[in-house]
């Protein structure tokens, strides 16, 4: 997938982009000690049901989003905009790219998880038309 909007080039990540993308995720404080971003990255690029979409401006990586379709719902993870490029509409652009990727796969719904104390991000998604869902996320680690 290669689409352009003004100076922003959106493409699909390859294995060779991993170091740069994980550095972006770390700069945006998206990584957590209990999650291996390298494993997440490798799984996403190797699987046909997921992709990591990248935004470059003049060759510089400025944003990313990991999206996937589990056959029932579309999901979004690791939405990141480089700190020096925030507040320029790139988060909105990346969410539109993720939605486009999911629509191409006939995903009927898109979901994502945000920590309940992250009011800024919740506000961002609400501004895009997303609603806080009345659900509880339940999980268990398998590793």
Tab-separated table of C-alpha atoms in Angstrom:
chain	number	residue	atom	x	y	z
A	1	UNK	CA	0.000	0.000	0.000
A	2	UNK	CA	1.482	3.355	-1.003
A	3	UNK	CA	-0.599	6.512	-0.664
A	4	UNK	CA	0.469	10.098	-0.442
A	5	UNK	CA	-1.182	13.174	0.999
A	6	UNK	CA	0.820	16.378	0.607
A	7	UNK	CA	4.290	15.555	1.904
A	8	UNK	CA	3.178	12.504	3.887
A	9	UNK	CA	3.920	9.095	2.359
A	10	UNK	CA	2.071	6.130	3.894
A	11	UNK	CA	3.408	2.635	3.287
A	12	UNK	CA	3.402	-0.823	4.823
A	13	UNK	CA	6.337	-1.711	7.069
A	14	UNK	CA	8.844	-4.420	6.219
A	15	UNK	CA	11.093	-6.462	8.500
A	16	UNK	CA	13.932	-4.043	7.722
A	17	UNK	CA	12.010	-1.127	9.283
A	18	UNK	CA	11.848	-2.758	12.714
A	19	UNK	CA	14.614	-0.859	14.533
A	20	UNK	CA	13.394	2.526	13.397
A	21	UNK	CA	9.750	1.750	14.205
A	22	UNK	CA	10.511	0.381	17.675
A	23	UNK	CA	12.609	3.495	18.369
A	24	UNK	CA	9.522	5.563	17.467
A	25	UNK	CA	7.323	3.467	19.767
A	26	UNK	CA	9.811	4.004	22.595
A	27	UNK	CA	10.024	7.752	21.922
A	28	UNK	CA	6.222	7.852	22.223
A	29	UNK	CA	6.336	5.782	25.436
A	30	UNK	CA	4.190	3.003	23.978
A	31	UNK	CA	6.361	0.090	25.041
A	32	UNK	CA	5.997	-1.690	28.364
A	33	UNK	CA	8.495	-3.985	30.095
A	34	UNK	CA	6.108	-6.946	29.967
A	35	UNK	CA	5.609	-6.698	26.173
A	36	UNK	CA	8.348	-7.453	23.658
A	37	UNK	CA	7.936	-4.843	20.893
A	38	UNK	CA	10.241	-6.827	18.604
A	39	UNK	CA	8.027	-9.904	18.885
A	40	UNK	CA	4.924	-7.769	18.280
A	41	UNK	CA	6.574	-6.200	15.243
A	42	UNK	CA	7.771	-9.470	13.713
A	43	UNK	CA	4.375	-11.124	14.184
A	44	UNK	CA	2.549	-8.190	12.596
A	45	UNK	CA	4.726	-7.986	9.472
A	46	UNK	CA	4.799	-11.764	8.990
A	47	UNK	CA	1.038	-12.244	9.227
A	48	UNK	CA	-1.410	-11.549	6.381
A	49	UNK	CA	-4.094	-10.514	8.881
A	50	UNK	CA	-2.079	-7.597	10.237
A	51	UNK	CA	0.130	-4.753	9.068
A	52	UNK	CA	2.175	-1.911	10.421
A	53	UNK	CA	1.501	1.250	8.466
A	54	UNK	CA	4.186	3.922	8.393
A	55	UNK	CA	4.134	7.630	7.599
A	56	UNK	CA	7.250	9.335	6.267
A	57	UNK	CA	7.847	12.986	5.525
A	58	UNK	CA	10.847	13.619	3.285
A	59	UNK	CA	12.171	10.165	4.157
A	60	UNK	CA	11.835	10.587	7.933
A	61	UNK	CA	9.611	8.161	9.871
A	62	UNK	CA	7.054	10.334	11.652
A	63	UNK	CA	4.177	7.981	12.545
A	64	UNK	CA	3.054	4.369	12.682
A	65	UNK	CA	0.048	2.256	13.501
A	66	UNK	CA	-0.293	-1.507	13.843
A	67	UNK	CA	-3.626	-2.837	12.634
A	68	UNK	CA	-5.079	-6.294	12.351
A	69	UNK	CA	-8.274	-8.172	11.586
A	70	UNK	CA	-9.097	-11.266	13.616
A	71	UNK	CA	-12.007	-12.263	11.366
A	72	UNK	CA	-14.526	-10.673	13.721
A	73	UNK	CA	-13.169	-7.204	14.540
A	74	UNK	CA	-10.438	-4.894	13.418
A	75	UNK	CA	-7.912	-3.803	16.023
A	76	UNK	CA	-5.429	-0.962	16.353
A	77	UNK	CA	-2.255	-0.903	18.419
A	78	UNK	CA	0.889	1.213	18.636
A	79	UNK	CA	-0.481	4.426	17.148
A	80	UNK	CA	2.619	6.610	17.389
A	81	UNK	CA	3.446	10.102	16.159
A	82	UNK	CA	6.989	11.344	16.661
A	83	UNK	CA	6.996	14.008	19.396
A	84	UNK	CA	8.269	16.735	17.030
A	85	UNK	CA	5.409	15.998	14.603
A	86	UNK	CA	2.475	15.818	17.022
A	87	UNK	CA	-0.522	18.149	16.735
A	88	UNK	CA	-0.274	18.199	12.914
A	89	UNK	CA	-3.053	15.737	12.068
A	90	UNK	CA	-0.774	12.723	11.624
A	91	UNK	CA	-2.578	10.660	14.280
A	92	UNK	CA	-5.843	11.300	12.453
A	93	UNK	CA	-4.189	10.409	9.135
A	94	UNK	CA	-2.812	7.141	10.535
A	95	UNK	CA	-6.195	6.152	11.961
A	96	UNK	CA	-7.752	6.839	8.552
A	97	UNK	CA	-5.104	4.595	6.970
A	98	UNK	CA	-5.836	1.835	9.513
A	99	UNK	CA	-9.565	2.149	8.843
A	100	UNK	CA	-8.915	1.952	5.097
A	101	UNK	CA	-6.770	-1.192	5.561
A	102	UNK	CA	-9.538	-2.791	7.639
A	103	UNK	CA	-12.315	-1.806	5.222
A	104	UNK	CA	-10.358	-3.497	2.421
A	105	UNK	CA	-10.674	-6.707	4.481
A	106	UNK	CA	-14.389	-6.200	5.212
A	107	UNK	CA	-13.877	-5.696	8.937
A	108	UNK	CA	-17.263	-4.568	10.305
A	109	UNK	CA	-15.883	-2.812	13.383
A	110	UNK	CA	-12.653	-1.340	14.688
A	111	UNK	CA	-11.586	-1.464	18.318
A	112	UNK	CA	-8.603	-0.426	20.367
A	113	UNK	CA	-7.581	-0.325	23.978
A	114	UNK	CA	-6.518	2.790	25.887
A	115	UNK	CA	-5.547	2.841	29.533
A	116	UNK	CA	-8.482	4.302	31.464
A	117	UNK	CA	-6.367	7.080	32.996
A	118	UNK	CA	-5.106	8.342	29.615
A	119	UNK	CA	-7.607	11.165	29.195
A	120	UNK	CA	-5.701	12.844	26.343
A	121	UNK	CA	-5.806	9.732	24.161
A	122	UNK	CA	-9.421	8.998	25.038
A	123	UNK	CA	-10.244	12.564	23.971
A	124	UNK	CA	-8.319	12.099	20.714
A	125	UNK	CA	-10.302	8.989	19.797
A	126	UNK	CA	-13.613	10.572	20.819
A	127	UNK	CA	-12.815	13.511	18.512
A	128	UNK	CA	-12.436	10.976	15.679
A	129	UNK	CA	-15.929	9.592	16.385
A	130	UNK	CA	-14.942	6.613	18.504
A	131	UNK	CA	-17.044	5.760	21.555
A	132	UNK	CA	-15.917	4.361	24.882
A	133	UNK	CA	-17.388	0.857	24.912
A	134	UNK	CA	-19.186	-0.553	27.957
A	135	UNK	CA	-16.940	-3.608	28.230
A	136	UNK	CA	-14.317	-4.969	30.567
A	137	UNK	CA	-11.140	-6.319	29.023
A	138	UNK	CA	-10.124	-9.606	30.606
A	139	UNK	CA	-6.797	-11.217	29.852
A	140	UNK	CA	-4.189	-13.745	30.810
A	141	UNK	CA	-0.552	-13.962	29.788
A	142	UNK	CA	0.422	-17.139	27.955
A	143	UNK	CA	4.195	-16.645	27.917
